XYZ file of C-alpha atoms in Angstrom:
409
model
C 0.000 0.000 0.000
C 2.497 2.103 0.705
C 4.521 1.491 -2.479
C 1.319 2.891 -4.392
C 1.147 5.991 -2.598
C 4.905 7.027 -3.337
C 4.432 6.418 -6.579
C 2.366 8.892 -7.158
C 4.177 11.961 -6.212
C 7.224 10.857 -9.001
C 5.116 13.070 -10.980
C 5.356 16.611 -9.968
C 1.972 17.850 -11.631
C -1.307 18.816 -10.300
C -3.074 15.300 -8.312
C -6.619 15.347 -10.218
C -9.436 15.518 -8.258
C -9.926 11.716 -6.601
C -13.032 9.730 -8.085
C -16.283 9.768 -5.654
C -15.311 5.249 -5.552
C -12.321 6.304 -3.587
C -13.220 5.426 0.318
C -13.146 8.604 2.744
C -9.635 7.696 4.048
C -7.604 7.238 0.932
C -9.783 10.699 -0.647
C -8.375 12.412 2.586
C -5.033 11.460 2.040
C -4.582 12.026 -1.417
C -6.325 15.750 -0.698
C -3.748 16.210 2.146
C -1.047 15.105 -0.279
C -2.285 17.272 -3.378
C -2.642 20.236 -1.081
C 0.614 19.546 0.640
C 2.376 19.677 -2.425
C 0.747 22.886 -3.657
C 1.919 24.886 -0.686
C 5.371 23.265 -1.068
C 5.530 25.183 -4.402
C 4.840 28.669 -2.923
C 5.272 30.930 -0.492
C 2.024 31.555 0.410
C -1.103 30.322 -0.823
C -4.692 31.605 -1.206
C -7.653 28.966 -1.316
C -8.328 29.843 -4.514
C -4.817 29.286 -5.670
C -5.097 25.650 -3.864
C -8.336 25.199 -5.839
C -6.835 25.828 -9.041
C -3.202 23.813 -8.161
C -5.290 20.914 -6.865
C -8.989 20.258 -8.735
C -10.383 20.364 -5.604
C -13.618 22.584 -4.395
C -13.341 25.137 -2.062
C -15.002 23.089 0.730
C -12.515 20.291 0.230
C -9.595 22.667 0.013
C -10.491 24.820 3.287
C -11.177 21.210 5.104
C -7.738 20.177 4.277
C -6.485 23.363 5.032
C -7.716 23.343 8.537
C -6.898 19.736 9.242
C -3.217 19.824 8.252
C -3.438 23.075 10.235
C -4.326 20.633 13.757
C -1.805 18.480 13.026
C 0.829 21.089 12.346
C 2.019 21.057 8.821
C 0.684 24.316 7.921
C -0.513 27.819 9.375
C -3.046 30.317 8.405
C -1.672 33.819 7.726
C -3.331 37.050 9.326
C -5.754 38.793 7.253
C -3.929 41.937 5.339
C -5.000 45.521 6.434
C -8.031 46.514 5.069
C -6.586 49.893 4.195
C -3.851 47.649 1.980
C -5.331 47.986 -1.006
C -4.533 51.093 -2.874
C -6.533 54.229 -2.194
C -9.990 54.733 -4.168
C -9.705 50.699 -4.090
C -11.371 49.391 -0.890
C -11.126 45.875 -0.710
C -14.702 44.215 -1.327
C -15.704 40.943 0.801
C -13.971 38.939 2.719
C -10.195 38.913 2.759
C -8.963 35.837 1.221
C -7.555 33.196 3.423
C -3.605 32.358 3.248
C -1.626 29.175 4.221
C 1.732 28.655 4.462
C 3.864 25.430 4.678
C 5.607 25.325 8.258
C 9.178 24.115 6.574
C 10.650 23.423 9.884
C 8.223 21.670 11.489
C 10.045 18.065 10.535
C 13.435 17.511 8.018
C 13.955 14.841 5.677
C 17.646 13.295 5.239
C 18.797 12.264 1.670
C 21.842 10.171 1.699
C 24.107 9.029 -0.999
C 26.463 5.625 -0.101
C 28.903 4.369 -2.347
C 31.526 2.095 -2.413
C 34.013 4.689 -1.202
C 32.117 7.527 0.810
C 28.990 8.343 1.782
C 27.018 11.798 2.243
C 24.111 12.928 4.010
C 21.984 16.030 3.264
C 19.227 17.271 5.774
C 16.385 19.048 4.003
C 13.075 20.952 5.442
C 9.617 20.469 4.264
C 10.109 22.567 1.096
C 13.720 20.016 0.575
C 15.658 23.178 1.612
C 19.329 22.122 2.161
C 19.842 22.660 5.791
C 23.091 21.180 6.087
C 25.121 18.691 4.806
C 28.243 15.619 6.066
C 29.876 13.775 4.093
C 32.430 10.271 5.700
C 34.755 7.825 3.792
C 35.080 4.094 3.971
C 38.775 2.266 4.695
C 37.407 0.293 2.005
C 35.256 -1.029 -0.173
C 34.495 -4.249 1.339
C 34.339 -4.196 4.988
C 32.230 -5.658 7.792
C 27.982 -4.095 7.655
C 28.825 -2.858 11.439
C 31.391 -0.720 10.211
C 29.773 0.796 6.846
C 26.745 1.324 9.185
C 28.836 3.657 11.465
C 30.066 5.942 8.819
C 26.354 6.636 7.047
C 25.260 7.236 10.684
C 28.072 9.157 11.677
C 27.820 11.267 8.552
C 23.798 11.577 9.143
C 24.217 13.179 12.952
C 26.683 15.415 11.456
C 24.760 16.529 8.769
C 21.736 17.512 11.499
C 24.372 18.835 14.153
C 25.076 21.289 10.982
C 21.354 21.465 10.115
C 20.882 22.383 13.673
C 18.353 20.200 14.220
C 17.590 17.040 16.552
C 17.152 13.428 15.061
C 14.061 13.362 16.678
C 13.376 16.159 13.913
C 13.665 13.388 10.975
C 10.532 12.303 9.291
C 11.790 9.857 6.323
C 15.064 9.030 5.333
C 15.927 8.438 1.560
C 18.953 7.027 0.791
C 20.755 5.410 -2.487
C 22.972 2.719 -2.861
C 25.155 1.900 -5.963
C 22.970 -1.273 -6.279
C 19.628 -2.828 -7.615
C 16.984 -2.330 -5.590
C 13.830 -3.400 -5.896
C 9.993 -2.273 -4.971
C 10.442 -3.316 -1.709
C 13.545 -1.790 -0.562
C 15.253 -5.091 -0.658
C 19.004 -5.356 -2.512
C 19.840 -7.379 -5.251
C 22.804 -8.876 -4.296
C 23.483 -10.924 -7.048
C 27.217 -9.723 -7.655
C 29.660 -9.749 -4.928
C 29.984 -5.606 -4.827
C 26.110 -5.078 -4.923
C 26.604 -7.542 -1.536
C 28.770 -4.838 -0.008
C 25.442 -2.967 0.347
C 23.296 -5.212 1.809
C 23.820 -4.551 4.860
C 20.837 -3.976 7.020
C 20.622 -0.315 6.893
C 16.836 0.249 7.540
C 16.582 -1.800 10.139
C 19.700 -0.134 11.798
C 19.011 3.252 11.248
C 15.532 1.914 12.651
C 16.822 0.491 15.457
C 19.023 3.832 16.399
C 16.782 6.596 15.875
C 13.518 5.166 14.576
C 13.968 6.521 11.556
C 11.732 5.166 7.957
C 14.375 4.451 5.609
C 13.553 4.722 2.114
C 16.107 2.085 0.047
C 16.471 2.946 -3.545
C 19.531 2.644 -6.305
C 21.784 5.720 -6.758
C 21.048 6.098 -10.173
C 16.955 5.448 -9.722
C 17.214 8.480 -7.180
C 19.404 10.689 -9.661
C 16.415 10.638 -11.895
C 14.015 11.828 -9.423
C 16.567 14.713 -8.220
C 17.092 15.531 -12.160
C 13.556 15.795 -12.880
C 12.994 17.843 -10.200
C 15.307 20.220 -10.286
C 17.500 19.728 -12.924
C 18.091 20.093 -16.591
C 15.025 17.151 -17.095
C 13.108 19.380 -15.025
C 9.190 18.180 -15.571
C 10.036 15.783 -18.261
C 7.880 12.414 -18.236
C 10.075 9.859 -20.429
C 13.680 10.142 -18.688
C 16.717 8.619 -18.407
C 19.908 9.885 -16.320
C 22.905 8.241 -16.576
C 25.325 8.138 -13.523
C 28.581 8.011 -15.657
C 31.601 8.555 -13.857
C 33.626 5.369 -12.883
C 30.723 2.704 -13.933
C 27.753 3.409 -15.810
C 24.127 2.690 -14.216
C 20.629 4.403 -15.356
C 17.966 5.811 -13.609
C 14.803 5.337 -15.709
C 11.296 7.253 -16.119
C 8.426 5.980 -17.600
C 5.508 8.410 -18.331
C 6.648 10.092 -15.143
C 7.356 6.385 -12.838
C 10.321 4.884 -11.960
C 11.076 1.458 -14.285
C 12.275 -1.046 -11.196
C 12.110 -4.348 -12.831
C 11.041 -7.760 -11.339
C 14.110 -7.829 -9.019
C 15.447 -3.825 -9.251
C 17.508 -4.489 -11.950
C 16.008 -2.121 -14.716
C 18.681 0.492 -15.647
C 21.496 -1.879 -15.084
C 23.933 -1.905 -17.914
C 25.697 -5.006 -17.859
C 24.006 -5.395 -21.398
C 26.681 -3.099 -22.511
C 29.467 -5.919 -22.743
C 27.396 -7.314 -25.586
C 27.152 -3.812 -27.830
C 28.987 -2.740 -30.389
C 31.758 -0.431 -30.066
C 30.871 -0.255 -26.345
C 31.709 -3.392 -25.121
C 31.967 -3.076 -21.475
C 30.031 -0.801 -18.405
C 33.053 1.371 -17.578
C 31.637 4.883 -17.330
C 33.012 8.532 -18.429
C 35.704 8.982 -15.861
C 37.190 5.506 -15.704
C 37.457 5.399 -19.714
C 39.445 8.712 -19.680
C 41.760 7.923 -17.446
C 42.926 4.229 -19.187
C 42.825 5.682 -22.362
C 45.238 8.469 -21.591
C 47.458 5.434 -19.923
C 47.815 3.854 -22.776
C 48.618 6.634 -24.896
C 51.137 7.375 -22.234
C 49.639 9.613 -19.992
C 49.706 13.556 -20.413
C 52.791 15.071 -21.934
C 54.184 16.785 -19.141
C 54.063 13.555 -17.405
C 51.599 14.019 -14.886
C 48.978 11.779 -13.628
C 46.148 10.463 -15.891
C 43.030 11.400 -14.741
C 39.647 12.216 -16.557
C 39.954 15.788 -15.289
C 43.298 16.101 -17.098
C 42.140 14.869 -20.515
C 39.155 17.632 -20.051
C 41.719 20.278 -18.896
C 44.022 18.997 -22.096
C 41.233 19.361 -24.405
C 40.751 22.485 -23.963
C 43.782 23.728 -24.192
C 44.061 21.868 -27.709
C 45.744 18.942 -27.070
C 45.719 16.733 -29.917
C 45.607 13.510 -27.915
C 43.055 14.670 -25.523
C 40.628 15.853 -28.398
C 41.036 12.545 -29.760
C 39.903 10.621 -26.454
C 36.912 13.081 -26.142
C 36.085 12.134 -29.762
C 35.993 8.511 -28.698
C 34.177 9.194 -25.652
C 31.320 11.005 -27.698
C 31.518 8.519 -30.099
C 31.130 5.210 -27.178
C 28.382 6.994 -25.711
C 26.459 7.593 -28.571
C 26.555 4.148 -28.748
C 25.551 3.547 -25.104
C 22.736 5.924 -25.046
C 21.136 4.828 -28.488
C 20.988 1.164 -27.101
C 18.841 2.614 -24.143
C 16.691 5.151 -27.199
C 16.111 1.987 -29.051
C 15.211 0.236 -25.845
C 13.057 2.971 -23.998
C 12.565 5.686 -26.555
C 12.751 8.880 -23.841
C 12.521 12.106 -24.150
C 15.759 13.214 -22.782
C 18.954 11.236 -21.764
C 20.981 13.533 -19.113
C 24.588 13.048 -18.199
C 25.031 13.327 -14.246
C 26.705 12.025 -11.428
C 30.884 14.207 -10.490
C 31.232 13.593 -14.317
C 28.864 16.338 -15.317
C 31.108 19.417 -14.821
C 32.897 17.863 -17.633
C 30.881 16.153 -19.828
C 29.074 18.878 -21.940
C 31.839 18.981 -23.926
C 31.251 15.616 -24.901
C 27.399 16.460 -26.045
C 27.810 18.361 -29.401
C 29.638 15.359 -30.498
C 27.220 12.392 -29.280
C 24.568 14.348 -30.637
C 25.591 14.341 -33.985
C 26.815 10.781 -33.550
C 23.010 9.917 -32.390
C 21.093 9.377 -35.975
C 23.542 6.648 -36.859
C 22.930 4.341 -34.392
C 19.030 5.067 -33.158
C 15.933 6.444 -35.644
C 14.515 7.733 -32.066
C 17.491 10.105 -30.869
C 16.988 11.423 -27.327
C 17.596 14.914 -26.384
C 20.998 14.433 -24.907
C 22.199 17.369 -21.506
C 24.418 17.327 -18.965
C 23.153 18.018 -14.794
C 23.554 20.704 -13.557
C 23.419 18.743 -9.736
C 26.497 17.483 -10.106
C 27.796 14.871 -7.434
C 24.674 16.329 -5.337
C 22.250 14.371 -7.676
C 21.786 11.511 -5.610
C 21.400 12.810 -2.163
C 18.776 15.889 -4.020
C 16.853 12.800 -5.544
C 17.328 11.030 -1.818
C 15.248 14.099 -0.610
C 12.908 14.331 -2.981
C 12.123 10.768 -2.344
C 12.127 10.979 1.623
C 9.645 14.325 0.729
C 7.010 12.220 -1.672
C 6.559 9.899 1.364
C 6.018 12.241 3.995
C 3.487 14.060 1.679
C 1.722 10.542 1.118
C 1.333 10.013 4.654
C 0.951 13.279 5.921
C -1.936 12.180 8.122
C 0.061 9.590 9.436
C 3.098 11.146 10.246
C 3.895 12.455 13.723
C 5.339 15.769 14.073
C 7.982 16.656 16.579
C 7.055 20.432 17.245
């Protein structure tokens, strides 16, 4: 039940009106929820302005209004001065009743674990960064107790910074570099997707009595990109986490694709494409191919950044790798047009700052390989994605289950 309510709110356009069938509880939570997420999307908010953002009547809106108002979520506004309006204008009627969201009256934490480190952002109620802690691994595969630690660790720093009490936390979302599937439960099919099965809902549970949210990195990266990124609003998306490995985040007429088992958006597929040939993402590929061409010509390091920083200083053997990027993921992301056919493919993950120099080139690559090329961007989130998808995610479920949801203050 629960599942079907968060999957709702992937969509960030106005709820319809519910259908007179629904029962009186569900109609009261989706009205909570619709209204909820109106207010989130203004300052302040006039009934009529929550009839129009919502399909709902008047009577329905004002009911809402005043419930969430009991339970603390929102407050009604003083009437403005009667003498506000301007002179020879008198206001006629009655003044028009305003809400506002109270965006500190709970936070939401969106963490992002990989193999290596792990950060956690607390958000309020309108997924206002409050503060933000980030912790490192000794490795990649070591004991659950001790990966456990460091997201925790990183989480009561993050609300130490935030300035605000775990008590304070009403849903957690957090993303793993993993399948997961509708359930929260990991995929550990492959020994590192193991590494992340670890019991972190129950833990975090168990601490604080937190609701933990499990989802994949690259699931959450499309929710943070479509809602505040360069996919902004856009129904059939895919992002594509493409630094050291690539993984996919897919939307389907607005919905997350999850798969039987989580596994939709994986790309071990790739090993089987032409010219592609393996999952290694953006960063990883830059750096071996500037190895084997024997690493920059002063002799420094190879690193993705460097070929980038070559490149544009003209470097013949750094243009060439970019043209063989381009020209790979081309490749990559026609496989998932052909497959999927979305709107808009967008490039995110720390890989981002970099890779729109790479986009002129795959999109002129595109019509070769696919007859449904993608609009192809780059993130502006940049390694933020996951953890602004995390929140985003933590916020749809605390909207859901608004009536539900206990408030600390």
């Amino acid at each position: 039940m629960q599942v079907q309510l968060w999957v709702r709110t992937y969509r960030e356009v106005k709820i319809p009106k519910p259908q007179a069938a629904a029962t009186p509880q569900l109609l009261r939570r989706v009205n909570a929820q619709a209204v909820l997420a109106a207010i989130r999307g203004t300052e302040v908010a006039t009934g009529t302005e929550l009839m129009a953002g919502t399909g709902l009547t008047r009577a329905s809106v004002i009911a809402v209004c005043e419930d969430l108002i009991r339970r603390g979520w929102i407050r009604e506004l003083d009437a403005p001065r009667k003498d506000a309006p301007a002179a020879g204008h008198p206001q006629k009627g009655r003044p028009a009743r305003r809400f506002e969201l109270r965006a500190r009256a709970g936070v939401v934490l969106g963490i992002d674990i990989g193999a290596a480190t792990t950060t956690a952002a607390v958000a309020d109620l309108r997924g206002t960064v409050l503060g933000r802690a980030s912790g490192s691994f000794r490795a990649a595969d070591i004991p659950a107790a001790e990966r456990i630690g460091v997201v925790d660790r990183a989480c009561r720093e993050a609300l130490e910074a935030a300035g605000e009490a775990p008590g304070k936390v009403l849903a957690v979302g957090a993303g793993i570099a993993a399948p997961v599937d509708r359930g929260g439960n990991v995929l550990a099919a492959q020994h590192f997707w193991s590494l992340f099965d670890v019991g972190l809902r129950s833990a975090l549970q168990d601490l604080h009595g937190w609701t933990v949210l499990l989802e994949n990195d690259a699931n959450l990266a499309a929710l943070g990109e479509r809602w505040r990124g360069s996919g902004a609003g856009v129904d059939d998306l895919v992002v594509l986490l493409a630094g050291e490995r690539l993984g996919a985040g897919v939307l389907e007429s607005g919905r997350l694709l999850h798969g039987r088992g989580g596994g939709a958006g994986e790309m071990g597929f790739l090993d089987m494409v032409e010219g592609v040939g393996s999952s290694d993402g953006i960063a990883s590929l830059a750096r071996q191919w500037q190895s084997a061409g024997g690493g920059p010509a002063d002799g420094g390091e190879a690193s993705a950044r460097r070929v980038f920083e070559d490149a544009a200083a003209g470097d013949a053997a750094a243009l060439a790798i970019l043209g063989r990027l381009s020209e790979r993921m081309a490749r990559v992301i026609a496989a998932i047009a052909s497959l999927i056919n979305p709107e808009q493919v967008v490039i995110g993950g720390a890989v981002a700052d970099s890779a729109g120099a790479l986009v002129p080139g795959i999109t002129a690559a595109l019509p070769r390989f696919t007859a449904t090329p993608p609009r192809v961007t780059v993130s502006p989130l940049g390694d933020k994605i996951v953890t602004v998808g995390a929140i985003r995610h933590a916020l749809d479920f605390v909207e859901a289950n608004a009536l539900e949801v206990e408030l600390a203050g």
